[in-house]
mmCIF file of C-alpha atoms in Angstrom:
data_model
loop_
_atom_site.group_PDB
_atom_site.id
_atom_site.type_symbol
_atom_site.label_atom_id
_atom_site.label_comp_id
_atom_site.label_asym_id
_atom_site.label_seq_id
_atom_site.Cartn_x
_atom_site.Cartn_y
_atom_site.Cartn_z
ATOM 1 C CA GLN P 9 127.179 61.868 135.359
ATOM 2 C CA ALA P 10 124.362 59.903 133.770
ATOM 3 C CA ASP P 11 123.814 56.291 134.831
ATOM 4 C CA GLU P 12 123.847 53.359 132.421
ATOM 5 C CA ASP P 13 120.210 54.048 131.495
ATOM 6 C CA GLY P 14 120.967 57.680 130.663
ATOM 7 C CA PHE P 15 119.386 59.248 133.772
ATOM 8 C CA LYS P 16 121.104 62.015 135.719
ATOM 9 C CA SER P 17 120.294 63.209 139.233
ATOM 10 C CA ILE P 18 119.294 66.888 139.388
ATOM 11 C CA PHE P 19 119.067 67.173 143.187
ATOM 12 C CA ASP P 20 121.883 66.299 145.575
ATOM 13 C CA GLY P 21 119.529 65.571 148.484
ATOM 14 C CA LYS P 22 121.180 68.158 150.714
ATOM 15 C CA THR P 23 121.218 71.613 149.119
ATOM 16 C CA LEU P 24 119.432 73.698 146.478
ATOM 17 C CA LYS P 25 122.542 73.780 144.289
ATOM 18 C CA GLY P 26 121.347 74.192 140.716
ATOM 19 C CA TRP P 27 117.921 75.458 141.801
ATOM 20 C CA ASP P 28 116.603 78.988 142.220
ATOM 21 C CA GLY P 29 113.498 79.933 144.235
ATOM 22 C CA ASN P 30 112.295 82.246 146.980
ATOM 23 C CA PRO P 31 113.846 80.979 150.260
ATOM 24 C CA ASP P 32 110.727 82.165 152.094
ATOM 25 C CA PHE P 33 108.928 79.193 150.509
ATOM 26 C CA TRP P 34 111.603 76.746 149.270
ATOM 27 C CA THR P 35 114.086 74.824 151.429
ATOM 28 C CA VAL P 36 115.605 71.353 151.784
ATOM 29 C CA LYS P 37 114.161 69.289 154.625
ATOM 30 C CA GLU P 38 114.884 65.636 155.393
ATOM 31 C CA GLY P 39 116.421 65.029 151.977
ATOM 32 C CA ALA P 40 113.670 66.626 149.906
ATOM 33 C CA ILE P 41 113.149 69.920 148.081
ATOM 34 C CA THR P 42 110.288 71.342 150.121
ATOM 35 C CA GLY P 43 107.852 74.081 149.166
ATOM 36 C CA GLN P 44 105.680 75.323 151.999
ATOM 37 C CA THR P 45 103.184 78.030 152.839
ATOM 38 C CA THR P 46 101.515 78.632 156.187
ATOM 39 C CA THR P 47 98.786 80.847 157.576
ATOM 40 C CA ASP P 48 101.491 83.240 158.763
ATOM 41 C CA ASN P 49 103.555 82.947 155.570
ATOM 42 C CA PRO P 50 101.243 82.807 152.538
ATOM 43 C CA THR P 51 102.240 83.474 148.933
ATOM 44 C CA LYS P 52 100.278 86.156 147.089
ATOM 45 C CA GLY P 53 100.526 84.271 143.815
ATOM 46 C CA ASN P 54 101.779 80.928 142.509
ATOM 47 C CA THR P 55 105.534 80.773 143.077
ATOM 48 C CA PHE P 56 108.149 78.440 141.593
ATOM 49 C CA ILE P 57 111.598 77.001 142.080
ATOM 50 C CA VAL P 58 113.493 76.665 138.787
ATOM 51 C CA TRP P 59 116.195 74.197 137.762
ATOM 52 C CA ARG P 60 119.020 76.367 136.407
ATOM 53 C CA GLU P 61 121.375 73.755 134.948
ATOM 54 C CA GLY P 62 119.665 73.219 131.620
ATOM 55 C CA GLU P 63 116.470 73.350 129.605
ATOM 56 C CA LEU P 64 114.201 70.556 128.446
ATOM 57 C CA GLY P 65 113.319 69.557 124.917
ATOM 58 C CA ASP P 66 112.562 65.853 124.595
ATOM 59 C CA PHE P 67 113.098 64.139 127.932
ATOM 60 C CA GLU P 68 111.999 61.670 130.587
ATOM 61 C CA LEU P 69 111.678 62.786 134.211
ATOM 62 C CA ARG P 70 111.215 60.527 137.222
ATOM 63 C CA LEU P 71 110.818 61.722 140.801
ATOM 64 C CA GLN P 72 109.129 61.040 144.126
ATOM 65 C CA PHE P 73 106.645 63.531 145.545
ATOM 66 C CA ARG P 74 104.510 63.960 148.648
ATOM 67 C CA ILE P 75 101.813 66.593 149.127
ATOM 68 C CA ASN P 76 99.938 67.781 152.192
ATOM 69 C CA GLY P 77 97.101 70.202 151.418
ATOM 70 C CA GLY P 78 96.592 72.496 148.435
ATOM 71 C CA ASN P 79 97.997 71.746 145.009
ATOM 72 C CA SER P 80 101.266 71.934 143.156
ATOM 73 C CA GLY P 81 102.709 71.016 139.803
ATOM 74 C CA ILE P 82 105.784 70.145 137.805
ATOM 75 C CA GLN P 83 106.449 72.736 135.110
ATOM 76 C CA TYR P 84 108.335 71.700 131.985
ATOM 77 C CA ARG P 85 109.111 73.279 128.616
ATOM 78 C CA SER P 86 108.133 76.437 130.450
ATOM 79 C CA ALA P 87 109.194 80.071 130.185
ATOM 80 C CA HIS P 88 110.084 82.760 132.711
ATOM 81 C CA ALA P 89 107.448 85.471 133.081
ATOM 82 C CA PRO P 90 109.138 88.360 134.937
ATOM 83 C CA GLU P 91 106.265 90.665 134.008
ATOM 84 C CA LEU P 92 104.084 88.515 136.302
ATOM 85 C CA GLY P 93 106.571 88.162 139.153
ATOM 86 C CA LEU P 94 110.188 87.395 139.980
ATOM 87 C CA ASP P 95 109.611 83.663 140.508
ATOM 88 C CA VAL P 96 106.846 83.020 137.969
ATOM 89 C CA VAL P 97 106.970 80.684 134.967
ATOM 90 C CA THR P 98 104.364 79.752 132.383
ATOM 91 C CA GLY P 99 103.905 76.621 130.311
ATOM 92 C CA TYR P 100 103.146 72.914 130.478
ATOM 93 C CA GLN P 101 102.425 71.493 133.919
ATOM 94 C CA CYS P 102 101.884 68.041 135.382
ATOM 95 C CA ASP P 103 99.395 68.684 138.191
ATOM 96 C CA ILE P 104 99.745 67.471 141.784
ATOM 97 C CA VAL P 105 96.569 67.845 143.854
ATOM 98 C CA ALA P 106 95.989 66.659 147.424
ATOM 99 C CA ASP P 107 92.271 65.902 147.339
ATOM 100 C CA LYS P 108 90.978 65.963 143.741
ATOM 101 C CA PRO P 109 91.866 62.804 141.797
ATOM 102 C CA GLN P 110 90.221 64.196 138.672
ATOM 103 C CA TYR P 111 93.118 66.679 138.422
ATOM 104 C CA ASN P 112 96.062 64.581 139.630
ATOM 105 C CA GLY P 113 98.541 64.068 136.806
ATOM 106 C CA MET P 114 96.589 65.961 134.153
ATOM 107 C CA VAL P 115 98.282 68.074 131.464
ATOM 108 C CA TYR P 116 97.777 71.775 132.232
ATOM 109 C CA GLU P 117 99.264 74.964 130.805
ATOM 110 C CA GLU P 118 100.057 77.546 133.480
ATOM 111 C CA LYS P 119 99.022 81.091 132.492
ATOM 112 C CA GLY P 120 98.143 79.800 129.033
ATOM 113 C CA ARG P 121 95.644 77.394 127.503
ATOM 114 C CA ARG P 122 94.855 75.953 130.960
ATOM 115 C CA ILE P 123 93.511 72.354 131.017
ATOM 116 C CA LEU P 124 94.762 70.506 127.934
ATOM 117 C CA SER P 125 94.122 66.910 129.000
ATOM 118 C CA GLN P 126 92.004 66.017 132.026
ATOM 119 C CA THR P 127 93.154 63.105 134.156
ATOM 120 C CA GLY P 128 92.185 59.861 132.429
ATOM 121 C CA GLU P 129 92.027 61.368 128.941
ATOM 122 C CA LYS P 130 94.064 61.049 125.786
ATOM 123 C CA VAL P 131 93.603 64.347 123.966
ATOM 124 C CA VAL P 132 94.611 65.660 120.560
ATOM 125 C CA VAL P 133 94.864 69.426 120.231
ATOM 126 C CA ASP P 134 94.164 70.085 116.556
ATOM 127 C CA PRO P 135 96.050 72.696 114.466
ATOM 128 C CA LYS P 136 93.336 75.282 115.233
ATOM 129 C CA GLY P 137 93.752 74.784 118.982
ATOM 130 C CA ASP P 138 90.545 72.794 119.568
ATOM 131 C CA ARG P 139 90.862 69.828 121.962
ATOM 132 C CA TRP P 140 89.427 66.375 121.251
ATOM 133 C CA VAL P 141 89.203 63.389 123.602
ATOM 134 C CA VAL P 142 90.167 60.314 121.598
ATOM 135 C CA GLU P 143 90.509 57.787 124.429
ATOM 136 C CA ASN P 144 89.771 57.394 128.152
ATOM 137 C CA PHE P 145 91.477 55.367 130.865
ATOM 138 C CA GLU P 146 90.822 54.712 134.541
ATOM 139 C CA VAL P 147 91.133 57.563 137.040
ATOM 140 C CA LYS P 148 92.723 56.355 140.283
ATOM 141 C CA GLU P 149 93.023 58.036 143.659
ATOM 142 C CA PHE P 150 96.499 58.560 145.081
ATOM 143 C CA THR P 151 96.506 59.074 148.835
ATOM 144 C CA PRO P 152 97.950 62.447 149.931
ATOM 145 C CA GLU P 153 100.644 62.687 152.610
ATOM 146 C CA GLN P 154 102.307 59.592 151.138
ATOM 147 C CA TRP P 155 105.211 59.279 148.699
ATOM 148 C CA HIS P 156 104.310 58.602 145.061
ATOM 149 C CA GLU P 157 106.337 58.377 141.850
ATOM 150 C CA TYR P 158 105.759 60.679 138.908
ATOM 151 C CA ARG P 159 107.014 59.839 135.449
ATOM 152 C CA ILE P 160 106.825 62.392 132.636
ATOM 153 C CA LEU P 161 107.796 61.426 129.082
ATOM 154 C CA VAL P 162 107.814 64.084 126.355
ATOM 155 C CA GLU P 163 108.726 63.079 122.812
ATOM 156 C CA GLY P 164 108.290 65.673 120.072
ATOM 157 C CA ASN P 165 104.770 67.003 120.605
ATOM 158 C CA ARG P 166 103.447 64.051 122.608
ATOM 159 C CA HIS P 167 103.258 64.377 126.402
ATOM 160 C CA ARG P 168 102.582 61.445 128.739
ATOM 161 C CA HIS P 169 102.261 61.364 132.542
ATOM 162 C CA TRP P 170 102.138 58.453 135.022
ATOM 163 C CA ILE P 171 101.722 58.207 138.816
ATOM 164 C CA ASP P 172 103.044 54.985 140.379
ATOM 165 C CA GLY P 173 103.091 53.447 136.903
ATOM 166 C CA HIS P 174 99.441 54.271 136.147
ATOM 167 C CA PRO P 175 98.776 56.585 133.156
ATOM 168 C CA THR P 176 97.146 59.880 134.081
ATOM 169 C CA GLY P 177 97.592 62.126 131.044
ATOM 170 C CA ASP P 178 98.292 61.754 127.324
ATOM 171 C CA LEU P 179 98.439 64.729 124.964
ATOM 172 C CA ILE P 180 99.308 65.179 121.300
ATOM 173 C CA ASP P 181 99.736 68.909 120.678
ATOM 174 C CA LEU P 182 99.284 69.834 117.003
ATOM 175 C CA ASP P 183 98.782 73.539 117.768
ATOM 176 C CA GLU P 184 101.959 75.115 116.365
ATOM 177 C CA LYS P 185 101.095 78.594 117.670
ATOM 178 C CA GLY P 186 100.241 77.437 121.179
ATOM 179 C CA ARG P 187 102.743 74.688 121.901
ATOM 180 C CA ALA P 188 106.348 74.860 123.078
ATOM 181 C CA LEU P 189 109.105 72.443 122.121
ATOM 182 C CA ASP P 190 111.609 73.433 124.817
ATOM 183 C CA GLY P 191 111.882 75.415 128.038
ATOM 184 C CA VAL P 192 112.730 75.299 131.727
ATOM 185 C CA LEU P 193 111.868 72.818 134.480
ATOM 186 C CA ALA P 194 110.290 74.166 137.673
ATOM 187 C CA MET P 195 108.172 73.147 140.671
ATOM 188 C CA GLN P 196 105.147 75.056 141.969
ATOM 189 C CA VAL P 197 103.733 76.205 145.271
ATOM 190 C CA HIS P 198 100.147 77.337 144.688
ATOM 191 C CA LYS P 199 98.552 80.331 146.331
ATOM 192 C CA GLY P 200 95.611 79.717 148.661
ATOM 193 C CA GLN P 201 95.384 77.325 151.564
ATOM 194 C CA PRO P 202 98.515 76.373 153.555
ATOM 195 C CA MET P 203 100.339 73.469 151.921
ATOM 196 C CA THR P 204 103.548 71.467 151.806
ATOM 197 C CA ILE P 205 105.005 69.785 148.715
ATOM 198 C CA GLU P 206 108.167 67.630 148.757
ATOM 199 C CA PHE P 207 110.306 66.283 145.904
ATOM 200 C CA LYS P 208 113.191 63.796 146.016
ATOM 201 C CA ASP P 209 115.011 61.146 143.919
ATOM 202 C CA MET P 210 114.807 63.456 140.903
ATOM 203 C CA LEU P 211 116.227 61.953 137.700
ATOM 204 C CA ILE P 212 116.258 63.429 134.193
ATOM 205 C CA LYS P 213 117.093 61.771 130.889
ATOM 206 C CA HIS P 214 117.579 63.965 127.848
ATOM 207 C CA LEU P 215 116.326 62.322 124.653
ATOM 208 C CA PRO P 216 117.547 62.942 121.078
ATOM 209 C CA ASP P 217 116.572 66.301 119.599
ATOM 210 C CA ASP P 218 115.444 64.804 116.294
ATOM 211 C CA LEU P 219 112.405 62.857 117.511
ATOM 212 C CA PRO P 220 109.518 63.245 115.037
ATOM 213 C CA ILE P 221 106.802 65.876 115.433
ATOM 214 C CA LEU P 222 103.448 64.146 115.023
ATOM 215 C CA GLN P 223 101.173 65.438 112.252
ATOM 216 C CA LEU P 224 97.386 65.335 111.862
ATOM 217 C CA LYS P 225 97.698 63.323 108.645
ATOM 218 C CA ASP P 226 99.601 60.612 110.510
ATOM 219 C CA HIS P 227 97.287 60.614 113.557
ATOM 220 C CA PRO P 228 93.802 61.564 112.333
ATOM 221 C CA ILE P 229 91.197 62.394 114.948
ATOM 222 C CA PRO P 230 88.395 59.764 115.027
ATOM 223 C CA ALA P 231 85.031 60.989 113.794
ATOM 224 C CA ASP P 232 83.430 60.086 117.149
ATOM 225 C CA ALA P 233 85.964 61.997 119.268
ATOM 226 C CA ARG P 234 84.251 64.418 121.640
ATOM 227 C CA GLY P 235 85.298 67.926 122.477
ATOM 228 C CA ALA P 236 87.291 68.225 125.702
ATOM 229 C CA ARG P 237 85.559 69.945 128.587
ATOM 230 C CA PRO P 238 86.789 73.565 128.651
ATOM 231 C CA SER P 239 88.233 75.122 131.794
ATOM 232 C CA GLY P 240 86.044 77.188 134.072
ATOM 233 C CA ARG P 241 82.314 77.223 134.767
ATOM 234 C CA LEU P 242 80.174 75.800 131.971
ATOM 235 C CA PRO P 243 76.728 76.927 130.792
ATOM 236 C CA LYS P 244 73.988 74.556 131.944
ATOM 237 C CA ASP P 245 73.212 73.593 128.351
ATOM 238 C CA TRP P 246 76.847 72.883 127.379
ATOM 239 C CA LYS P 247 77.282 69.660 125.416
ATOM 240 C CA ALA P 248 80.559 68.277 124.144
ATOM 241 C CA PRO P 249 80.800 68.636 120.353
ATOM 242 C CA ILE P 250 81.543 65.572 118.215
ATOM 243 C CA TYR P 251 84.494 65.838 115.849
ATOM 244 C CA GLY P 252 82.697 64.302 112.867
ATOM 245 C CA GLU P 253 79.715 66.627 113.280
ATOM 246 C CA ARG P 254 81.576 69.940 113.264
#
């Protein structure tokens, strides 16, 4: 049952009822959904635990997380990808990184368009799929191995992320071919170094399905907006394009 503010708990604090993931990596420990890899028990690829009791369109999610080593993420409006693995999903992700504040809370797309909005950026993805930084805000460090609160608010094609009340990501996605307007919720354990990620106090609020889809004509990109830094290694002479000089 939802509370008076419309939020519903999606984790009972004791079991993985309603969730589906590989038990080699996902358990409940001390009241938290826990994803863990070790030197003796690594994962060959990114693996996920999926919430099976509904899908997300427009919503608000609030939860507590704690990370020790490696990186993780909260997948939303995502899709199953059985061709890539039994427990693999693709789609929007709110990043959780132990030691790189420039990635914590950014808007990423797993197995897709990759980095959409770096931490500390408000980005508009135009109808052609190009990304433009229209505003910047402070990038804060959030100490690993401590509990922090994530808040994710998705309304239409606008995505906003906060950690402990501080904004970390803001995306307006005008790319009709690339974006998704609904999909599953999942949590990630990343391949690589041993890591532990914990989630608790998980609350979801489903918002009305008729929230407006933002259009370029209603939210024009400023002429001085700069092109977002693409993912991967950049050429030494790379320079961010300016929207008004295209």
